Short mmCIF file of C-alpha atoms and ligand atoms in Angstrom, two decimals:
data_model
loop_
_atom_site.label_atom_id
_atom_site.label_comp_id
_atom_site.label_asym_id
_atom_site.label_seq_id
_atom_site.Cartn_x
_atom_site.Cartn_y
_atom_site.Cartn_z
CA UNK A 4 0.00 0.00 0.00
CA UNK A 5 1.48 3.45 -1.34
CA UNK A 6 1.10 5.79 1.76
CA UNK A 7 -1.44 9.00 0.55
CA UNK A 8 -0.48 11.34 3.46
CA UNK A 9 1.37 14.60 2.68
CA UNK A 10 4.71 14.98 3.57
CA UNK A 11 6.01 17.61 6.12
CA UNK A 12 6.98 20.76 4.24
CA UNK A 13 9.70 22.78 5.16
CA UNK A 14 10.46 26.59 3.88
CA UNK A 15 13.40 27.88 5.63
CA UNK A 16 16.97 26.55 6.78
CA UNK A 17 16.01 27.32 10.38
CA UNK A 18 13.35 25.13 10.21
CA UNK A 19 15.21 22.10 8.89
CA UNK A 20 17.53 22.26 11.05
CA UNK A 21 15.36 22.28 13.96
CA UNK A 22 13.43 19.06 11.94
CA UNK A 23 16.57 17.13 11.50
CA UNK A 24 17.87 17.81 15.60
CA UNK A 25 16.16 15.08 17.09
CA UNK A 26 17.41 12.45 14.05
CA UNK A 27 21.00 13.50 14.24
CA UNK A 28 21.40 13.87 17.99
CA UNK A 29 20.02 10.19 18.08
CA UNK A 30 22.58 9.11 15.99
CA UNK A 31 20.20 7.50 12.74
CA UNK A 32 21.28 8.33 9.27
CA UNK A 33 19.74 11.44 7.07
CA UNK A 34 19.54 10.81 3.11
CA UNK A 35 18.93 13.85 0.59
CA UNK A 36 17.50 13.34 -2.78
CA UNK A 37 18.05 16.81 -3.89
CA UNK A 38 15.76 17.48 -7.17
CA UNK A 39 14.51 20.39 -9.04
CA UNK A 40 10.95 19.27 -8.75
CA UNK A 41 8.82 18.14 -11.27
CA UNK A 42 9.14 14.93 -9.95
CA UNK A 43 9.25 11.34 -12.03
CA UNK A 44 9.76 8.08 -11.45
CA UNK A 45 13.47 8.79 -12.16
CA UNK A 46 13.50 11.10 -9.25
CA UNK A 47 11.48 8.18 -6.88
CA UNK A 48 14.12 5.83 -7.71
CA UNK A 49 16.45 7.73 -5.84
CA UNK A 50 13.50 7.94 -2.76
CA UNK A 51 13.28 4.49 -2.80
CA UNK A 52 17.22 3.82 -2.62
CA UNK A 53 17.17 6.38 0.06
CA UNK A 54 14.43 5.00 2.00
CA UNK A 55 15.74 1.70 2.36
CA UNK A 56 19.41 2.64 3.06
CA UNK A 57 18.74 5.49 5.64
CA UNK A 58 16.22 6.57 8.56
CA UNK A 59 15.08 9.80 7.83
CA UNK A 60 14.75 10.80 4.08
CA UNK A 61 14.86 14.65 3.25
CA UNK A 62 13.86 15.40 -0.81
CA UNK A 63 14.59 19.00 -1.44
CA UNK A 64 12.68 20.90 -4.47
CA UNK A 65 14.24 23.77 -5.89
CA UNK A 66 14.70 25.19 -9.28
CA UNK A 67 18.51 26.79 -8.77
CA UNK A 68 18.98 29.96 -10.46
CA UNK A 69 22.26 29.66 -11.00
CA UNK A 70 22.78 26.63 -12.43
CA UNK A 71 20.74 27.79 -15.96
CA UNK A 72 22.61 29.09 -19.16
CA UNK A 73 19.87 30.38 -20.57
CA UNK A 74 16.70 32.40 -19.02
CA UNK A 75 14.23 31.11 -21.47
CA UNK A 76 14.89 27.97 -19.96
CA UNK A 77 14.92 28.54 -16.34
CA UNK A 78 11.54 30.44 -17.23
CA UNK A 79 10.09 27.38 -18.78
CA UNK A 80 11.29 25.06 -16.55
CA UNK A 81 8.46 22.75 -14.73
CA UNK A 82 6.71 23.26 -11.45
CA UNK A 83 4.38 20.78 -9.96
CA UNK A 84 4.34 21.19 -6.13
CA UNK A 85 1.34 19.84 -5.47
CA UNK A 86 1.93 16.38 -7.80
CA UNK A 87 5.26 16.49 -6.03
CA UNK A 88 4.39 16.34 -3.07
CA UNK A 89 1.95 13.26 -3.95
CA UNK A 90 4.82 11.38 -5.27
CA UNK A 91 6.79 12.11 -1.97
CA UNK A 92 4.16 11.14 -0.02
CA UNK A 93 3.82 7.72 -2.15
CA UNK A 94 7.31 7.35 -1.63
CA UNK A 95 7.38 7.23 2.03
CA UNK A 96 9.83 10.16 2.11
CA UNK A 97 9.91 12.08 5.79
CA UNK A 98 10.88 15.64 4.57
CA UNK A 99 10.31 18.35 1.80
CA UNK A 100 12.71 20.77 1.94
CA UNK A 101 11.22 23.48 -0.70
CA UNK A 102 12.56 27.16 0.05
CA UNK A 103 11.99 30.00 -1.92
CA UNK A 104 14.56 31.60 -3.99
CA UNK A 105 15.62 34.34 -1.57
CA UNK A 106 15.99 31.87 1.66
CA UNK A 107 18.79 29.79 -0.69
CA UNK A 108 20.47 33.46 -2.12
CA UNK A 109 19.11 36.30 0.40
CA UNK A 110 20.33 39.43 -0.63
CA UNK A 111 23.49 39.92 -0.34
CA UNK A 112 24.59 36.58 -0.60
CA UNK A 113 28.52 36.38 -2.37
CA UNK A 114 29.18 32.95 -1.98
CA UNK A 115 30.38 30.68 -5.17
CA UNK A 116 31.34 27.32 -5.07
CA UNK A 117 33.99 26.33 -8.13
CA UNK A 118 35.84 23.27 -8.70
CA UNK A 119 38.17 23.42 -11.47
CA UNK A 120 39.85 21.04 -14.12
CA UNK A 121 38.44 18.80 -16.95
CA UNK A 122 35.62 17.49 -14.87
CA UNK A 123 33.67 21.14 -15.64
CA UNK A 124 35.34 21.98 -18.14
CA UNK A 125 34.28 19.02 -21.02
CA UNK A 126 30.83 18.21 -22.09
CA UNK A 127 27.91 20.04 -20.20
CA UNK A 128 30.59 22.15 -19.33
CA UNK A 129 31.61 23.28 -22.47
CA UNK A 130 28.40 23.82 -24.20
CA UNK A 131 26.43 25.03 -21.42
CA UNK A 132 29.14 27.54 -20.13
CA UNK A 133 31.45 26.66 -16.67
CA UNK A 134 28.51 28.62 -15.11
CA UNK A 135 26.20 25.68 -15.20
CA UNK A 136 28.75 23.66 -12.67
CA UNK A 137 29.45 26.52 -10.93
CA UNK A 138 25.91 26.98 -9.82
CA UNK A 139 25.30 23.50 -9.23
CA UNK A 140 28.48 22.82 -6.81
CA UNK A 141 27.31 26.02 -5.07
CA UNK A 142 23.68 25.11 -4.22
CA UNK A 143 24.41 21.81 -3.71
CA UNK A 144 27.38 22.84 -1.40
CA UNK A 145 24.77 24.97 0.46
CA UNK A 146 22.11 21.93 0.39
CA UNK A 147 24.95 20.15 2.25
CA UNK A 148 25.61 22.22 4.83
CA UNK A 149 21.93 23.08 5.33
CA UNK A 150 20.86 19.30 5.73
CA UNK A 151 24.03 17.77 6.55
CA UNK A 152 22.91 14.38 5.22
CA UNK A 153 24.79 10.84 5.73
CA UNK A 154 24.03 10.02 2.28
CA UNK A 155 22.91 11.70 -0.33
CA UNK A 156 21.35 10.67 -4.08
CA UNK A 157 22.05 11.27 -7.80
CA UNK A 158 21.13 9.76 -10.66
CA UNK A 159 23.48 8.55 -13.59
CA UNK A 160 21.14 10.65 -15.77
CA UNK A 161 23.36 13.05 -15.56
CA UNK A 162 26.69 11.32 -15.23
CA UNK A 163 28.65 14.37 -15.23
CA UNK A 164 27.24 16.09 -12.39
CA UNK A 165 27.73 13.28 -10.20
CA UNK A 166 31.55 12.75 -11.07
CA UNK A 167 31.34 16.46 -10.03
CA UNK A 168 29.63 16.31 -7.17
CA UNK A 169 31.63 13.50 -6.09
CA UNK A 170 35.23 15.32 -6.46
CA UNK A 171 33.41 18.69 -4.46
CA UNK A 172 32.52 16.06 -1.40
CA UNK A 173 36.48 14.62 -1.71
CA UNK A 174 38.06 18.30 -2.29
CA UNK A 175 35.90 20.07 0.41
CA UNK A 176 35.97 17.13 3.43
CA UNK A 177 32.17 16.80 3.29
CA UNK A 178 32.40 13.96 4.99
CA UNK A 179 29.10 12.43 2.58
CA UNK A 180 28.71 9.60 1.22
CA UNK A 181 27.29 9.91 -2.49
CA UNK A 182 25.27 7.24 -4.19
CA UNK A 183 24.88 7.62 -7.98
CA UNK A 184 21.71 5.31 -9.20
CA UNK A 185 20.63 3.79 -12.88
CA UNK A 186 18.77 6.12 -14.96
CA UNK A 187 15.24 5.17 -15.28
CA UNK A 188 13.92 5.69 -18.85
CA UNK A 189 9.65 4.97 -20.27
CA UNK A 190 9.69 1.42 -21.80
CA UNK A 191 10.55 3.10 -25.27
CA UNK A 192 13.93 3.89 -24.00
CA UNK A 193 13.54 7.77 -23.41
CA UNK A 194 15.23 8.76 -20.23
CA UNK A 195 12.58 10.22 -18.02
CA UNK A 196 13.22 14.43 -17.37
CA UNK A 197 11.30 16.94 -16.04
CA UNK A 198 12.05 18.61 -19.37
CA UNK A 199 10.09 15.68 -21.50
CA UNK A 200 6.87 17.10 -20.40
CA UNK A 201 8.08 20.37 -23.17
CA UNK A 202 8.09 17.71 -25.98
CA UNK A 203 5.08 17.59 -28.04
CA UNK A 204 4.15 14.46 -29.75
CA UNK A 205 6.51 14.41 -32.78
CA UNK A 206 9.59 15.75 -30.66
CA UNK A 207 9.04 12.93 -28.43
CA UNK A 208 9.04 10.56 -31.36
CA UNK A 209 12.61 12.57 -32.40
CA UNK A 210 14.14 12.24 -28.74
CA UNK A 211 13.91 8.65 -28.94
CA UNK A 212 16.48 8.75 -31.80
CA UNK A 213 18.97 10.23 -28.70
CA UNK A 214 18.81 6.82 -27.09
CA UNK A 215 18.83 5.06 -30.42
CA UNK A 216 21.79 6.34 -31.35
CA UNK A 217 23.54 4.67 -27.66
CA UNK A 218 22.05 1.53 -28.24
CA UNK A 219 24.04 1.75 -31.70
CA UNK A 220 27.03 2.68 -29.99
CA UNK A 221 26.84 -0.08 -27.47
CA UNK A 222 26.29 -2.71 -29.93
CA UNK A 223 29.23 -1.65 -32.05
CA UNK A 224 31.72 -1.50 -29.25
CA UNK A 225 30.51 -5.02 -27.43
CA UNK A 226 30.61 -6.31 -31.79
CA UNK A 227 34.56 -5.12 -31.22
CA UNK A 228 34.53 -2.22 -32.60
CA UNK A 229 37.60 -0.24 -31.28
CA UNK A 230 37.58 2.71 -33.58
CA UNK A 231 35.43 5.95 -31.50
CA UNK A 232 35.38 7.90 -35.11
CA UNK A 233 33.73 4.90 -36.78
CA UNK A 234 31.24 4.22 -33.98
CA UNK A 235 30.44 7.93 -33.82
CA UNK A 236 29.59 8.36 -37.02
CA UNK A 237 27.42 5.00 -37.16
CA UNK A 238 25.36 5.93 -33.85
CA UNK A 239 25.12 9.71 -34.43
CA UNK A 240 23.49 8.50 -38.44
CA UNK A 241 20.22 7.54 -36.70
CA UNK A 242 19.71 11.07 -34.77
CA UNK A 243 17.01 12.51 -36.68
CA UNK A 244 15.28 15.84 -36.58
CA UNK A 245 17.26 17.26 -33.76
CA UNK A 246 20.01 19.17 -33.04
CA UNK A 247 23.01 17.69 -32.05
CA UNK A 248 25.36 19.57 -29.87
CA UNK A 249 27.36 16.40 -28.79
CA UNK A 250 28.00 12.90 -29.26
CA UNK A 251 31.52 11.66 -26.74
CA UNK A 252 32.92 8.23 -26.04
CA UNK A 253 34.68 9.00 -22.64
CA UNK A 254 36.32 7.92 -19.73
CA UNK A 255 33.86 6.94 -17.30
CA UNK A 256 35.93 8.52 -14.46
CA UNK A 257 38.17 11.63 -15.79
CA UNK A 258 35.62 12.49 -18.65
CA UNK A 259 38.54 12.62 -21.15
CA UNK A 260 38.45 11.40 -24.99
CA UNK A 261 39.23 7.81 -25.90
CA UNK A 262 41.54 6.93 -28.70
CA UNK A 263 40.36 3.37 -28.57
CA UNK A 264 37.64 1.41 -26.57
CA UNK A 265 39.20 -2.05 -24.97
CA UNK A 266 37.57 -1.03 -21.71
CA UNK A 267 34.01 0.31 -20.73
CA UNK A 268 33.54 3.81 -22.27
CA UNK A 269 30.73 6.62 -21.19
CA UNK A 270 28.81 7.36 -24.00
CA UNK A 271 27.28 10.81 -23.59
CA UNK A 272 24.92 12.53 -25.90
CA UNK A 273 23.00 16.20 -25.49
CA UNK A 274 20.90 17.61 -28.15
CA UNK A 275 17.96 19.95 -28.60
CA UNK A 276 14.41 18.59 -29.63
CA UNK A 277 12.87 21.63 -30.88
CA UNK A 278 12.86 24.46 -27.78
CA UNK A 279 14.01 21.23 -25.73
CA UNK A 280 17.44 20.62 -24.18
CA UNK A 281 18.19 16.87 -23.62
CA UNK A 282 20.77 15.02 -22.48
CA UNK A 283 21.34 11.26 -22.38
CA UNK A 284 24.10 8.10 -21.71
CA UNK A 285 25.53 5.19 -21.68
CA UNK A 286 28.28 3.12 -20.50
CA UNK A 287 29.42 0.30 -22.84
CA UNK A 288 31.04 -2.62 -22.37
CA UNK A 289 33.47 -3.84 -25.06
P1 LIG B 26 16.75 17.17 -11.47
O1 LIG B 26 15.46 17.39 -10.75
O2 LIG B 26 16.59 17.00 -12.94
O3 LIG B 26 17.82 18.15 -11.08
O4 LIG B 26 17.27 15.76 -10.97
C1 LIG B 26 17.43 15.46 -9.62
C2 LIG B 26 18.17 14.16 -9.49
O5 LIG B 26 17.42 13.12 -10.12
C3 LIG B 26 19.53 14.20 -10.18
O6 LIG B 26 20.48 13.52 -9.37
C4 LIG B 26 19.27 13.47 -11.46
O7 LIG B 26 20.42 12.84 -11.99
C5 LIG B 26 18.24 12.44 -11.05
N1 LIG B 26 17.48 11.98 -12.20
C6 LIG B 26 16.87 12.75 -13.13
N2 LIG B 26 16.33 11.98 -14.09
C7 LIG B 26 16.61 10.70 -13.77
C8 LIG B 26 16.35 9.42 -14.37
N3 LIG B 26 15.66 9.31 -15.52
N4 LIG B 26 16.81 8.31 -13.75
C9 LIG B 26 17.51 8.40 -12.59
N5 LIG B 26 17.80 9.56 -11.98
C10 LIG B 26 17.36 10.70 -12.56
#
């Protein structure tokens, strides 16, 4: 039985704080599934893994600012508070954490977060601007110290940002343990965003060419293919009516270029579906 009660919602870092007390001083572990809202069954994955592995589970909602290249974007991004909430709740979650813009960034706040080095520097990094990173390293920084969480959840979705995310926790001492779980994609193959809900019918029908195109990939390398131009240019063939920003074949850990694939590679793929950002990968196993 899914549980239908609403989950306890929290606006402020005072207030969390004061909600998390009694947990921490008894000495049982705190899990964050930090999320931008507009919550899927991607997202509850992580709720789930969370729920089983720790005692109290915070989810915090909120669309960061700072982390988006473009305003048009950020403008159009989803919100669903209400439906999120529901899918909390259904997810036996203790804990919304869902603060307003100026409680994360009051005014006056000065505060940035940066790593540096090839990690933010190559794929989303280069095409969305070191910004992007930037932002994300800082709220999540912040959602660290606000929470101070055991564990705390990311999805391979986006690969990147959890490499990321990982080096911020070794380079600042956080002292949290990261989990990074599968991406969960519709039986089709498309991996589930808040962003999907932009796509109209026929856009949906051309973002399925983005996983496609992996599948390609995957075969080719596990067929022995070694060659990353070759198995580039066969996957990205199948991309149709989008825009492809890029297609990599990387290493799964430093994010760098192969010259050759006799280990597992990360393939990584963004492109835009009409007004639609995407982004999408793989790892594959020669
Ligand atoms: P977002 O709300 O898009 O910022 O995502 C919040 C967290 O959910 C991030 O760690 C994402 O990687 C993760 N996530 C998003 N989509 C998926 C998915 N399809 N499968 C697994 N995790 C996901």
């Amino acid at each position: 039985m899914e549980q239908t009660n609403r989950p306890t919602v929290i606006r402020t870092v005072d207030a969390l704080r004061e909600a998390l007390a009694p947990t921490r001083r008894a000495g049982q572990r705190i899990g964050l599934v930090p999320t931008m809202g507009a919550l899927h069954q991607g997202h509850r994955s992580l709720m789930d893994r969370a729920r089983a592995e720790c005692d109290l589970v915070v989810v915090s909602i909120f669309v960061n600012p700072r982390q988006f290249d473009r305003a048009s974007d950020l403008q159009a991004y989803p919100r669903t508070e209400e439906a999120d909430l529901q899918l909390v709740a259904d997810a036996g979650a203790d804990l919304v954490f869902a603060p307003a813009t100026d409680e994360v960034y009051p005014a006056g706040f000065g505060a940035e977060v940066r790593l540096r080095g090839p990690l933010v520097e190559t794929l989303e990094g280069a095409h969305r601007g070191s910004g992007h990173f930037h932002g994300v390293t800082t709220v999540v920084s912040k959602l660290f110290n606000m929470c101070r969480p055991d564990v705390a959840y990311f999805g391979r979705k986006d690969a990147q940002q959890a490499l990321v995310i990982a080096q911020l926790v070794r380079d600042l001492d956080f002292g949290i343990r990261i989990e990074t779980c599968p991406t969960i994609r519709d039986p089709d193959g498309l991996a589930l965003s808040s962003r999907n809900s932009r796509l109209s019918p026929s856009e949906r029908q051309r973002a399925l060419t983005l996983k496609q195109s992996l599948d390609i990939a995957a075969e080719l390398v596990a067929g022995g293919t070694t060659d990353p131009e070759t198995i580039i240019a066969a996957a990205t063939t199948v991309l149709s009516g989008v825009s492809l920003e890029y297609f990599a074949l990387v290493d799964p850990r430093t994010l760098e270029p192969v010259s050759s694939i006799d280990r597992p590679v990360l393939a990584a793929i963004a492109a835009e579906v009409g007004e639609v950002r995407l982004i999408d990968n793989l790892t594959l196993l020669p």
